[in-house]
Amino acid sequence: MLVPPTARRRRMSVVAAAALAAALLVVAPSKSQAADLPGGGDLGPNVHVFDPSTPDIQGQLDSVFKRQESAQFGTGRDAFFFKPGTYSNINAQLGFYTSIAGLGLSPDDTNINGDVTVDAGWFNGNATQNFWRSAENLALTPVSGTDRWAVAQAAPFRRMHVKGGLNLAPDGYGWASGGYIADSKIDGVVSPYSQQQWYTRDSSVGGWANGVWNMVFSGVKGAPAQGFPNPTYTTLDTTPVSREKPFLYLDGNDYKVFTPAKRTNASGTTWENGTPQGDSIPLDQFYVVKPGATAATINQALDQGLNLLFTPGIYHVDQTIDVKRANTVVLGLGYATIVPDNGVTAVKVADVDGVKLAGLLIDAGTTNSDTLLQVGPEGSSADHSANPTTVQDVFVRIGGAGPGKATTSMEINSNNTIVDHTWLWRADHGDGVGWETNRADYGLTVNGDNVLATGLFVEHFNKYDVQWNGENGKTIFFQNEKAYDAPNQAAVQDGATKGYAAYKVADSVNTHEGWGLGSYCNFTADPSIQQDHGFAAPDKAGVKFHDLLVVSLGGKGQYNHVINNTGAATSGTSTVPSTVVSYP
C-alpha cells in the first residue's frame, strides 16, 4: 500500500524519537539506577584522630570513658587514632566498645609515654565482664613500668610494643577471664595473676609470671616451656598458618589499609625486624560505611569492586551483606555492629580466595536467623591454601542488648579458612535473656576442610558450642562455658548422652587436632545437671587432642569425664580442673 509522504515523515519521526529515547535509557541512569558510590572520604563522627599538637587529648579520652565505662549494652561506639609521633602524660582508660590505635606502619611509629588502661572499678574489681575493647599498633612506656590490661573476652591486644611489663589482672586481683595477644612485643614480664585463661600468638615476651587454668602460646618468643597440667602452659614453637589483621594507617597524609602477608610456621612479630610484608590499599578503594548506611548501599559498593571500612556505629541490615569478590577487605573500626533484621544472615562470603573480615560485632536480631555469618556456601570445595579467607576479631552476640535469636552463629564452609580470635556469645545476662528468649543452638559449625582456629572463645549455646564436620581441622586454644540457664537435665539431653559436648568432632572425621582446650559448667538454674563429657570425638588415630580440661564452677553441675569416657569427673564445689594431657 502507498503511504502518503506526510504520513511517512510522521512515522519516521516517531521511530527516530523512540530510538533516541531508548539510547537515552542506556546512557543516562534512571531514578532507580544509583550512580557509582565514591571511595574514601572522612571517617565519620565516631572516629577521633589526634596528633601530638592536639589540645586536651586527655580530656577527650576521659569524656568517652565516662560515657562508656559501664555501658555494657549501650549504643556508643568510638575509635581513637593517634598519628605517628610522641605523646606524653596520657592515660587512656578504655570502656566498652572503645578502640585505640596508632596510625603508623609500625607500633614504634607512635609512642605514648603513659598508659592504655583497662581496670574493673565499675564492677567492684571483677574483670570478668570487661568485654569489647581493643588496643592496637602503639608503643607504650608505662608510667609505673607496668601497663594494666585487665580484660575479658573480645578485647584483643594486637601489634603492641610495651616498653615495660603487662598486668592482666584488675586492681585488687579480682576475677578475670580473658584474653588474647597477637603480633606484640612486651619487653618486661606478663603477669596474669587471676586470669583464668589466656592465648598469646606470634609475639615476644620478657617472661610469663604464672598460670591459672589454661595458658596457651603459639609462636611466642620467651614463652614458658610446655608444662600442662602443672604449670598450666601449652606451648607450641610456631603457629601453623597465620595472617595478621588488616589495619588503618597513614602514608604521609593519605589513609591506607595495610593487609599483612600470610605466614607459615611463624614465630615472633611481623614488624620487629623492619617493614612488615604485605600490601597497602588506598582508602579510595574502600567504601567508608557511616551510620545510616543501608544494606542495599553497602552491597552496591561491593558490586562496584570497593572494599568496606565500617566506621563505629550500629548498622541494621534488611538484606545480607554479600561479599563475592576475591581479596575483598571488610574492616570494622570501634566495634562497628551489624544487626540483621527480619531473620536474614548478616554477612555471607562466597567461596573465593583471600577475603579478610575483621573488627566487627554481629548482634542477632529479634527474628531468628539461620546463620549470622557464613563463610562459603554449603558444598564449598575450592582449595584456598595459597590465599585463605581470614575471620579476625569478628564477634557474635545473641541477647544481652535485647532479645535475639540465631540457630547457628558462624558457619565455615570454605576450605582453609583461618578463624583468628572470635568470641561467640549467647548472653547469660543483660536484656532479652532466657533459655528460649535468646535461643541459639550452635555457636561455630565447621564444614570446610583444613580450617584453623586460633583463639576460639564460644559460650552458652543451647546445644553444641562447636561442631566440627570438616577434615583436618585444627584449634589452638578454646575457652567455653556451657549455658548457665539450662532448666533441667532433659533440656540438654543429647540422645543417650547427658549434655551436649562443648566441642564435638563428627564421627565421620578422620583427622583433627587441638591444643589447650577448656570447658566450664555453671548450671545456675539446676545445679544437679551432669555433662557426660566436655569434648566428644571419634576414637581414631588421626584425631588427637593435647591439654584438655573441664571445670565445675562452684559445684553447679558436674562433668563425668573430660573427653568421651576419658578423664576423671569433677567433684563437689572444687574448681580444680579435671585434665587430660593427651588423647587418645
Coordinates of C-alpha atoms in Angstrom, one line a residue:
M1 CA 0.0 0.0 0.0
L2 CA 1.2 3.5 -0.8
V3 CA 1.8 5.8 2.2
P4 CA 1.4 9.5 1.7
P5 CA 4.7 11.4 2.1
T6 CA 3.4 13.4 5.1
A7 CA 2.4 10.2 6.9
R8 CA 5.8 8.6 6.0
R9 CA 7.6 11.5 7.6
R10 CA 5.4 11.4 10.6
R11 CA 6.1 7.6 11.0
M12 CA 9.8 8.1 10.6
S13 CA 9.9 10.8 13.2
V14 CA 8.0 8.6 15.7
V15 CA 10.6 5.8 15.1
A16 CA 13.5 8.2 15.5
A17 CA 12.1 9.5 18.7
A18 CA 11.7 6.0 20.1
A19 CA 15.2 5.1 19.1
L20 CA 16.5 8.3 20.8
A21 CA 14.6 7.6 24.0
A22 CA 16.0 4.0 24.0
A23 CA 19.5 5.4 23.7
L24 CA 19.0 7.8 26.5
L25 CA 17.8 5.0 28.7
V26 CA 21.1 3.3 28.0
V27 CA 23.4 6.2 28.6
A28 CA 21.6 8.0 31.4
P29 CA 20.8 6.3 34.7
S30 CA 17.1 6.2 35.7
K31 CA 16.0 7.2 39.1
S32 CA 16.2 3.5 40.0
Q33 CA 19.8 3.3 38.9
A34 CA 22.1 4.7 41.5
A35 CA 25.3 6.5 40.4
D36 CA 28.6 4.9 41.4
L37 CA 29.4 5.4 45.1
P38 CA 32.7 7.2 45.8
G39 CA 35.5 5.6 47.6
G40 CA 37.4 7.2 50.5
G41 CA 36.3 10.3 52.3
D42 CA 36.1 11.2 56.0
L43 CA 35.9 8.6 58.8
G44 CA 32.6 9.7 60.3
P45 CA 31.6 11.2 63.6
N46 CA 32.8 8.5 66.0
V47 CA 36.5 8.4 64.9
H48 CA 38.7 10.7 66.9
V49 CA 42.1 11.4 65.3
F50 CA 44.9 13.1 67.3
D51 CA 48.4 14.4 66.5
P52 CA 50.9 15.5 69.1
S53 CA 49.7 19.1 68.9
T54 CA 46.0 18.3 69.5
P55 CA 44.8 20.2 72.6
D56 CA 43.3 18.3 75.6
I57 CA 43.7 14.8 74.3
Q58 CA 43.3 13.5 77.9
G59 CA 40.0 15.4 78.3
Q60 CA 38.6 13.8 75.1
L61 CA 39.7 10.3 76.3
D62 CA 38.2 10.9 79.7
S63 CA 34.9 12.1 78.3
V64 CA 34.3 9.0 76.2
F65 CA 35.5 6.7 79.1
K66 CA 33.0 8.4 81.4
R67 CA 30.2 7.6 78.9
Q68 CA 31.4 4.0 78.2
E69 CA 32.9 2.7 81.4
S70 CA 29.8 0.8 82.4
A71 CA 27.8 0.9 79.2
Q72 CA 27.9 -2.8 78.6
F73 CA 24.9 -2.9 76.3
G74 CA 24.9 0.8 75.3
T75 CA 24.9 2.2 71.8
G76 CA 28.1 4.3 71.9
R77 CA 30.9 3.2 69.6
D78 CA 34.3 5.0 69.5
A79 CA 37.7 4.7 67.9
F80 CA 40.7 6.8 68.9
F81 CA 43.6 7.1 66.4
F82 CA 47.0 8.6 67.2
K83 CA 49.1 9.9 64.3
P84 CA 52.8 9.0 64.4
G85 CA 54.7 10.9 67.0
T86 CA 55.3 11.1 70.7
Y87 CA 52.6 11.7 73.3
S88 CA 53.3 12.3 77.0
N89 CA 51.2 12.1 80.2
I90 CA 48.5 10.1 78.6
N91 CA 46.3 7.6 80.5
A92 CA 43.8 6.2 78.0
Q93 CA 41.2 4.3 80.1
L94 CA 39.1 2.2 77.8
G95 CA 35.4 1.4 78.4
F96 CA 33.0 -0.7 76.3
Y97 CA 33.1 -0.5 72.5
T98 CA 36.2 1.6 72.5
S99 CA 39.3 1.1 70.4
I100 CA 42.7 2.8 70.5
A101 CA 45.3 2.5 67.8
G102 CA 48.3 4.1 66.2
L103 CA 48.4 5.3 62.6
G104 CA 52.0 4.2 61.8
L105 CA 53.1 1.3 59.8
S106 CA 54.9 0.0 62.9
P107 CA 53.9 0.3 66.5
D108 CA 57.1 2.1 67.2
D109 CA 56.0 5.0 64.9
T110 CA 53.5 6.1 67.6
N111 CA 54.9 6.4 71.2
I112 CA 52.8 7.1 74.3
N113 CA 54.7 7.9 77.4
G114 CA 51.8 6.8 79.6
D115 CA 49.3 4.0 79.8
V116 CA 46.4 2.3 78.0
T117 CA 44.4 1.0 80.9
V118 CA 41.6 -1.4 81.5
D119 CA 40.5 -2.0 85.1
A120 CA 37.3 -3.1 86.8
G121 CA 36.3 -0.4 89.2
W122 CA 32.9 -0.1 87.6
F123 CA 32.2 -3.8 88.6
N124 CA 33.7 -3.8 92.1
G125 CA 37.0 -5.2 91.0
N126 CA 35.6 -8.1 88.9
A127 CA 37.1 -8.1 85.4
T128 CA 35.1 -11.0 84.0
Q129 CA 32.7 -8.6 82.1
N130 CA 35.4 -6.3 80.6
F131 CA 34.3 -7.2 77.1
W132 CA 34.5 -5.4 73.7
R133 CA 37.5 -3.0 73.7
S134 CA 40.9 -3.1 71.9
A135 CA 44.4 -1.7 71.7
E136 CA 46.5 -1.9 68.5
N137 CA 49.6 -0.6 66.9
L138 CA 51.1 1.5 69.6
A139 CA 54.3 1.7 71.7
L140 CA 53.7 2.3 75.4
T141 CA 56.2 3.4 78.1
P142 CA 54.0 2.8 81.2
V143 CA 54.3 5.4 84.0
S144 CA 54.8 2.8 86.7
G145 CA 56.8 0.5 84.5
T146 CA 53.8 -1.9 84.0
D147 CA 50.6 -1.4 82.0
R148 CA 47.3 -2.8 83.2
W149 CA 45.1 -4.7 80.7
A150 CA 42.5 -6.5 82.8
V151 CA 40.1 -7.6 80.1
A152 CA 37.7 -10.5 79.5
Q153 CA 36.6 -11.8 76.1
A154 CA 36.5 -9.9 72.8
A155 CA 39.3 -7.5 73.9
P156 CA 42.3 -8.0 71.6
F157 CA 45.8 -6.6 72.2
R158 CA 47.4 -6.5 68.7
R159 CA 50.6 -5.1 67.3
M160 CA 51.5 -3.5 70.6
H161 CA 55.0 -2.7 72.0
V162 CA 55.0 -2.4 75.8
K163 CA 58.3 -1.0 77.0
G164 CA 57.8 -2.5 80.4
G165 CA 55.6 -5.1 81.9
L166 CA 52.0 -6.0 81.4
N167 CA 49.5 -6.8 84.2
L168 CA 46.4 -8.8 83.1
A169 CA 44.5 -8.6 86.4
P170 CA 42.4 -5.8 87.9
D171 CA 43.4 -3.7 90.9
G172 CA 42.9 -5.9 93.9
Y173 CA 43.4 -9.1 91.8
G174 CA 39.7 -9.9 91.4
W175 CA 38.4 -12.4 89.0
A176 CA 39.4 -12.1 85.3
S177 CA 38.5 -14.2 82.2
G178 CA 40.4 -13.2 79.1
G179 CA 42.1 -12.9 76.8
Y180 CA 44.2 -12.5 73.6
I181 CA 47.5 -11.1 72.5
A182 CA 49.0 -11.2 69.0
D183 CA 51.9 -9.7 67.0
S184 CA 53.0 -7.9 70.1
K185 CA 56.3 -7.3 72.0
I186 CA 56.3 -7.0 75.8
D187 CA 59.8 -6.1 76.9
G188 CA 59.0 -7.0 80.5
V189 CA 57.1 -9.8 82.3
V190 CA 53.5 -10.5 81.5
S191 CA 51.7 -11.2 84.8
P192 CA 48.3 -12.9 84.5
Y193 CA 47.7 -13.2 88.3
S194 CA 44.0 -14.0 88.5
Q195 CA 43.3 -14.6 84.8
Q196 CA 41.7 -17.9 84.3
Q197 CA 43.0 -18.5 80.8
W198 CA 44.9 -16.6 78.0
Y199 CA 46.1 -17.1 74.4
T200 CA 49.2 -15.4 73.0
R201 CA 50.2 -15.8 69.4
D202 CA 53.2 -14.8 67.3
S203 CA 54.7 -12.4 69.8
S204 CA 57.6 -12.0 72.1
V205 CA 57.6 -11.6 75.9
G206 CA 60.2 -10.9 78.5
G207 CA 58.7 -13.5 80.8
W208 CA 55.4 -15.0 82.0
A209 CA 54.7 -15.0 85.7
N210 CA 52.0 -17.6 86.3
G211 CA 49.1 -19.6 85.0
V212 CA 45.7 -20.4 86.5
W213 CA 43.8 -23.0 84.3
N214 CA 44.8 -22.7 80.7
M215 CA 47.6 -20.5 79.3
V216 CA 48.4 -21.2 75.6
F217 CA 51.2 -19.9 73.4
S218 CA 52.0 -20.5 69.8
G219 CA 54.9 -18.8 68.0
V220 CA 55.8 -16.8 71.1
K221 CA 59.5 -16.0 71.8
G222 CA 60.2 -16.0 75.5
A223 CA 57.1 -18.2 76.3
P224 CA 57.3 -20.6 79.2
A225 CA 58.1 -24.2 78.5
Q226 CA 55.4 -26.8 78.0
G227 CA 54.2 -27.8 81.4
F228 CA 50.5 -28.7 81.3
P229 CA 48.8 -29.5 83.7
N230 CA 51.3 -28.1 86.3
P231 CA 52.1 -25.4 85.4
T232 CA 49.2 -24.9 83.1
Y233 CA 51.2 -24.0 80.0
T234 CA 50.6 -25.3 76.5
T235 CA 53.4 -24.1 74.3
L236 CA 53.8 -24.6 70.5
D237 CA 57.0 -23.3 69.0
T238 CA 55.2 -21.9 65.9
T239 CA 51.8 -21.2 64.6
P240 CA 51.0 -23.4 61.6
V241 CA 49.4 -20.6 59.4
S242 CA 48.7 -17.0 60.3
R243 CA 48.0 -13.7 58.7
E244 CA 47.7 -10.6 60.9
K245 CA 44.6 -8.5 60.9
P246 CA 44.4 -5.6 58.4
F247 CA 44.8 -2.1 59.9
L248 CA 44.4 1.5 59.0
Y249 CA 47.5 3.7 58.8
L250 CA 48.8 7.0 57.4
D251 CA 51.2 7.1 54.4
G252 CA 52.2 10.7 54.6
N253 CA 48.8 12.4 54.7
D254 CA 47.0 9.6 52.9
Y255 CA 45.0 6.9 54.7
K256 CA 45.6 3.4 53.6
V257 CA 44.8 -0.1 54.9
F258 CA 47.7 -2.5 55.3
T259 CA 46.9 -6.2 54.7
P260 CA 49.8 -8.3 56.2
A261 CA 51.1 -11.3 54.3
K262 CA 50.3 -14.9 55.2
R263 CA 53.0 -16.6 57.2
T264 CA 53.6 -20.3 57.8
N265 CA 55.2 -21.8 60.9
A266 CA 55.6 -18.2 62.3
S267 CA 57.3 -17.1 65.5
G268 CA 57.6 -13.6 66.8
T269 CA 56.1 -10.4 65.4
T270 CA 55.7 -9.2 61.8
W271 CA 57.3 -5.8 62.5
E272 CA 60.3 -6.0 64.8
N273 CA 62.9 -6.7 62.0
G274 CA 61.9 -4.0 59.5
T275 CA 58.9 -3.2 57.3
P276 CA 56.3 -5.9 57.5
Q277 CA 55.4 -7.9 54.4
G278 CA 52.0 -7.2 52.9
D279 CA 50.0 -4.9 50.7
S280 CA 48.8 -1.3 51.1
I281 CA 45.3 -0.4 49.8
P282 CA 44.4 3.3 49.4
L283 CA 41.3 4.5 51.2
D284 CA 39.7 5.5 47.9
Q285 CA 39.4 1.8 47.2
F286 CA 37.1 1.5 50.2
Y287 CA 33.5 2.5 50.7
V288 CA 33.6 4.2 54.1
V289 CA 30.4 3.0 55.8
K290 CA 28.9 5.5 58.2
P291 CA 25.9 5.4 60.5
G292 CA 22.7 5.4 58.5
A293 CA 24.1 3.4 55.6
T294 CA 21.7 0.7 54.3
A295 CA 22.4 -2.9 53.2
A296 CA 21.5 -2.0 49.7
T297 CA 24.1 0.7 49.5
I298 CA 26.7 -1.5 51.1
N299 CA 26.1 -4.2 48.6
Q300 CA 26.2 -1.7 45.8
A301 CA 29.7 -0.7 46.9
L302 CA 30.8 -4.3 47.0
D303 CA 29.3 -4.8 43.5
Q304 CA 31.4 -1.8 42.3
G305 CA 34.5 -3.6 43.5
L306 CA 35.1 -1.5 46.6
N307 CA 36.2 -2.8 49.9
L308 CA 34.4 -1.8 53.1
L309 CA 35.6 0.2 56.0
F310 CA 32.8 0.3 58.7
T311 CA 33.2 3.3 61.0
P312 CA 32.0 3.0 64.6
G313 CA 28.2 2.7 64.8
I314 CA 25.3 0.3 64.7
Y315 CA 24.0 -0.9 61.3
H316 CA 20.7 -2.6 60.8
V317 CA 20.6 -4.6 57.6
D318 CA 17.4 -5.9 56.0
Q319 CA 19.3 -7.9 53.4
T320 CA 22.5 -10.0 53.6
I321 CA 25.8 -8.2 53.0
D322 CA 27.2 -10.4 50.2
V323 CA 30.9 -10.5 49.8
K324 CA 31.5 -12.1 46.4
R325 CA 34.9 -10.9 45.2
A326 CA 38.2 -12.5 46.0
N327 CA 40.6 -10.5 48.2
T328 CA 37.8 -8.1 49.5
V329 CA 38.7 -6.4 52.8
V330 CA 35.8 -5.8 55.2
L331 CA 37.3 -3.9 58.2
G332 CA 35.4 -2.5 61.1
L333 CA 36.5 0.3 63.5
G334 CA 35.4 0.8 67.1
Y335 CA 33.3 -2.3 67.3
A336 CA 31.1 -1.5 64.3
T337 CA 28.0 -3.6 64.9
I338 CA 25.8 -5.3 62.3
V339 CA 22.2 -6.2 63.3
P340 CA 20.3 -8.4 60.9
D341 CA 16.6 -7.6 60.6
N342 CA 13.8 -10.0 59.5
G343 CA 15.9 -13.1 60.1
V344 CA 18.4 -12.5 57.3
T345 CA 22.0 -13.7 57.5
A346 CA 24.1 -10.7 58.4
V347 CA 27.2 -11.5 56.2
K348 CA 27.9 -14.1 53.6
V349 CA 31.2 -14.7 51.9
A350 CA 31.5 -16.5 48.5
D351 CA 33.8 -19.5 48.1
V352 CA 36.7 -17.3 46.8
D353 CA 40.3 -16.6 47.8
G354 CA 41.6 -14.2 50.3
V355 CA 38.6 -12.4 51.8
K356 CA 39.6 -10.6 55.0
L357 CA 36.8 -9.9 57.6
A358 CA 38.0 -8.1 60.7
G359 CA 36.8 -5.9 63.6
L360 CA 33.0 -6.5 63.6
L361 CA 30.4 -7.3 66.2
I362 CA 27.3 -9.1 64.8
D363 CA 24.3 -8.8 67.1
A364 CA 21.4 -11.2 66.5
G365 CA 18.1 -9.6 65.6
T366 CA 14.7 -10.4 67.2
T367 CA 13.7 -12.7 64.3
N368 CA 15.6 -15.9 64.2
S369 CA 18.4 -16.0 61.6
D370 CA 19.5 -19.5 60.4
T371 CA 23.1 -18.2 60.4
L372 CA 24.7 -14.9 61.3
L373 CA 28.0 -15.2 59.4
Q374 CA 28.5 -17.8 56.7
V375 CA 31.9 -18.2 55.0
G376 CA 31.4 -20.1 51.8
P377 CA 28.0 -21.5 50.7
E378 CA 27.1 -25.1 51.6
G379 CA 29.1 -27.5 49.5
S380 CA 32.1 -25.2 49.0
S381 CA 35.0 -27.2 47.7
A382 CA 37.8 -24.9 46.3
D383 CA 41.3 -25.1 47.6
H384 CA 42.3 -21.8 49.3
S385 CA 45.5 -22.9 50.9
A386 CA 47.6 -20.4 49.0
N387 CA 45.3 -17.5 49.9
P388 CA 42.9 -18.3 52.7
T389 CA 40.0 -16.3 53.9
T390 CA 40.6 -14.9 57.4
V391 CA 38.0 -14.0 60.1
Q392 CA 39.7 -11.9 62.8
D393 CA 38.2 -10.1 65.8
V394 CA 34.7 -10.9 64.5
F395 CA 32.4 -11.3 67.4
V396 CA 28.8 -12.6 67.7
R397 CA 26.3 -11.8 70.4
I398 CA 22.8 -13.3 70.9
G399 CA 20.8 -11.4 73.5
G400 CA 22.1 -9.1 76.2
A401 CA 21.4 -5.9 74.3
G402 CA 17.8 -7.1 73.8
P403 CA 16.1 -10.3 72.6
G404 CA 17.9 -12.0 69.7
K405 CA 17.9 -15.5 68.1
A406 CA 20.1 -17.4 65.7
T407 CA 20.3 -21.1 65.0
T408 CA 24.0 -21.0 64.1
S409 CA 26.3 -18.1 64.9
M410 CA 29.2 -18.8 62.5
E411 CA 29.3 -21.4 59.7
I412 CA 32.6 -22.0 58.0
N413 CA 32.2 -23.9 54.7
S414 CA 35.2 -22.7 52.7
N415 CA 38.3 -24.8 53.0
N416 CA 41.5 -23.4 54.6
T417 CA 39.7 -20.6 56.4
I418 CA 41.6 -19.1 59.4
V419 CA 39.4 -18.0 62.3
D420 CA 41.7 -15.9 64.4
H421 CA 40.2 -14.7 67.7
T422 CA 36.5 -14.8 68.0
W423 CA 34.0 -14.7 70.8
L424 CA 30.6 -16.2 70.0
W425 CA 28.4 -15.5 73.0
R426 CA 24.8 -16.4 73.8
A427 CA 24.2 -13.9 76.6
D428 CA 23.9 -15.1 80.2
H429 CA 23.0 -11.6 81.5
G430 CA 21.5 -8.4 80.2
D431 CA 18.2 -7.8 78.5
G432 CA 16.4 -10.5 76.4
V433 CA 18.0 -13.4 78.2
G434 CA 16.3 -16.8 78.7
W435 CA 16.5 -20.4 77.6
E436 CA 14.1 -19.8 74.7
T437 CA 14.2 -15.9 74.7
N438 CA 17.7 -15.9 73.1
R439 CA 17.7 -19.3 71.7
A440 CA 20.9 -20.2 69.8
D441 CA 21.6 -23.9 69.3
Y442 CA 25.0 -23.8 67.8
G443 CA 28.0 -21.4 68.1
L444 CA 30.6 -22.4 65.5
T445 CA 29.9 -25.0 62.8
V446 CA 32.8 -26.0 60.6
N447 CA 32.1 -28.0 57.4
G448 CA 35.2 -26.9 55.4
D449 CA 38.4 -28.9 55.4
N450 CA 41.8 -27.7 56.7
V451 CA 40.2 -24.9 58.8
L452 CA 42.4 -23.5 61.6
A453 CA 41.0 -21.7 64.7
T454 CA 43.4 -19.7 66.8
G455 CA 41.9 -18.2 69.9
L456 CA 38.4 -19.6 69.9
F457 CA 36.0 -18.4 72.6
V458 CA 32.5 -19.9 72.4
E459 CA 30.0 -19.7 75.3
H460 CA 26.5 -20.7 76.5
F461 CA 24.8 -22.2 73.4
N462 CA 21.7 -24.4 73.8
K463 CA 23.3 -27.4 72.1
Y464 CA 26.9 -27.8 70.7
D465 CA 29.0 -24.8 71.2
V466 CA 31.4 -26.1 68.5
Q467 CA 30.6 -28.8 66.0
W468 CA 33.3 -29.7 63.6
N469 CA 32.4 -31.7 60.5
G470 CA 35.4 -30.9 58.2
E471 CA 38.6 -32.9 57.8
N472 CA 42.0 -31.9 59.1
G473 CA 40.7 -29.1 61.3
K474 CA 43.0 -27.6 64.0
T475 CA 42.2 -25.5 67.1
I476 CA 44.9 -23.8 69.2
F477 CA 43.2 -22.5 72.4
F478 CA 39.5 -22.9 73.2
Q479 CA 37.6 -21.4 76.1
N480 CA 34.0 -22.3 76.8
E481 CA 31.2 -22.2 79.3
K482 CA 28.1 -24.3 79.0
A483 CA 24.8 -22.5 79.1
Y484 CA 24.1 -21.4 82.7
D485 CA 20.3 -21.3 82.2
A486 CA 19.6 -24.9 81.1
P487 CA 16.4 -25.5 83.0
N488 CA 16.9 -29.3 83.7
Q489 CA 18.8 -32.4 82.5
A490 CA 16.2 -33.2 79.9
A491 CA 16.7 -29.8 78.2
V492 CA 20.3 -30.7 77.4
Q493 CA 20.0 -34.4 76.8
D494 CA 21.8 -35.4 73.6
G495 CA 20.2 -38.8 72.9
A496 CA 21.6 -41.2 75.4
T497 CA 24.4 -38.7 76.3
K498 CA 24.0 -36.4 79.2
G499 CA 24.7 -32.9 78.0
Y500 CA 25.8 -31.6 74.6
A501 CA 29.6 -31.5 74.3
A502 CA 31.2 -28.1 74.3
Y503 CA 33.3 -29.2 71.3
K504 CA 32.0 -32.0 69.1
V505 CA 34.0 -33.6 66.3
A506 CA 31.8 -35.5 63.9
D507 CA 32.0 -39.3 63.9
S508 CA 32.9 -39.2 60.2
V509 CA 36.0 -37.1 60.7
N510 CA 39.4 -39.0 60.3
T511 CA 41.9 -36.2 61.1
H512 CA 41.6 -33.4 63.7
E513 CA 43.9 -31.9 66.3
G514 CA 43.5 -29.5 69.2
W515 CA 45.8 -27.9 71.8
G516 CA 44.8 -26.2 75.1
L517 CA 41.0 -26.6 75.2
G518 CA 38.9 -25.9 78.3
S519 CA 35.2 -26.1 79.1
Y520 CA 33.5 -24.9 82.3
C521 CA 30.0 -25.6 83.6
N522 CA 27.9 -23.3 85.9
F523 CA 24.4 -24.6 85.8
T524 CA 22.8 -22.0 87.9
A525 CA 19.2 -22.9 87.1
D526 CA 19.7 -26.6 88.0
P527 CA 23.0 -27.4 89.7
S528 CA 22.2 -31.2 89.5
I529 CA 22.8 -31.3 85.7
Q530 CA 25.5 -33.6 84.6
Q531 CA 27.7 -33.4 81.5
D532 CA 29.0 -36.8 80.4
H533 CA 32.0 -35.0 78.9
G534 CA 33.2 -31.6 77.8
F535 CA 34.6 -32.9 74.5
A536 CA 33.4 -35.6 72.1
A537 CA 35.4 -37.0 69.2
P538 CA 35.8 -40.2 67.2
D539 CA 38.3 -42.7 68.5
K540 CA 40.6 -42.7 65.5
A541 CA 44.4 -42.5 65.2
G542 CA 44.2 -39.2 63.3
V543 CA 42.1 -37.4 65.9
K544 CA 44.4 -36.0 68.6
F545 CA 43.9 -33.7 71.5
H546 CA 46.5 -32.1 73.8
D547 CA 46.0 -30.5 77.1
L548 CA 42.2 -30.6 77.8
L549 CA 40.4 -29.5 80.9
V550 CA 37.0 -29.2 82.4
V551 CA 36.0 -27.2 85.5
S552 CA 32.8 -27.1 87.6
L553 CA 32.4 -23.6 88.8
G554 CA 31.3 -23.8 92.4
G555 CA 29.8 -27.2 92.0
K556 CA 26.9 -26.0 89.9
G557 CA 26.8 -29.0 87.7
Q558 CA 29.4 -31.7 87.1
Y559 CA 31.4 -33.3 84.3
N560 CA 31.6 -37.1 84.4
H561 CA 34.6 -37.2 82.0
V562 CA 36.8 -34.8 80.1
I563 CA 36.7 -36.3 76.6
N564 CA 34.5 -39.2 75.6
N565 CA 34.9 -41.7 78.5
T566 CA 38.4 -40.5 79.4
G567 CA 39.4 -38.3 82.3
A568 CA 38.2 -38.0 85.9
A569 CA 35.0 -36.4 86.9
T570 CA 34.9 -33.0 88.5
S571 CA 34.0 -33.2 92.2
G572 CA 31.9 -31.2 94.6
T573 CA 32.5 -27.4 94.8
S574 CA 36.1 -27.7 93.9
T575 CA 37.3 -25.5 90.9
V576 CA 40.4 -27.7 90.4
P577 CA 40.2 -28.8 86.8
S578 CA 40.0 -32.4 85.6
T579 CA 42.6 -32.7 82.9
V580 CA 43.7 -35.0 80.1
V581 CA 47.2 -34.3 78.8
S582 CA 46.9 -36.4 75.6
Y583 CA 44.1 -38.1 73.8
P584 CA 44.0 -40.8 72.6

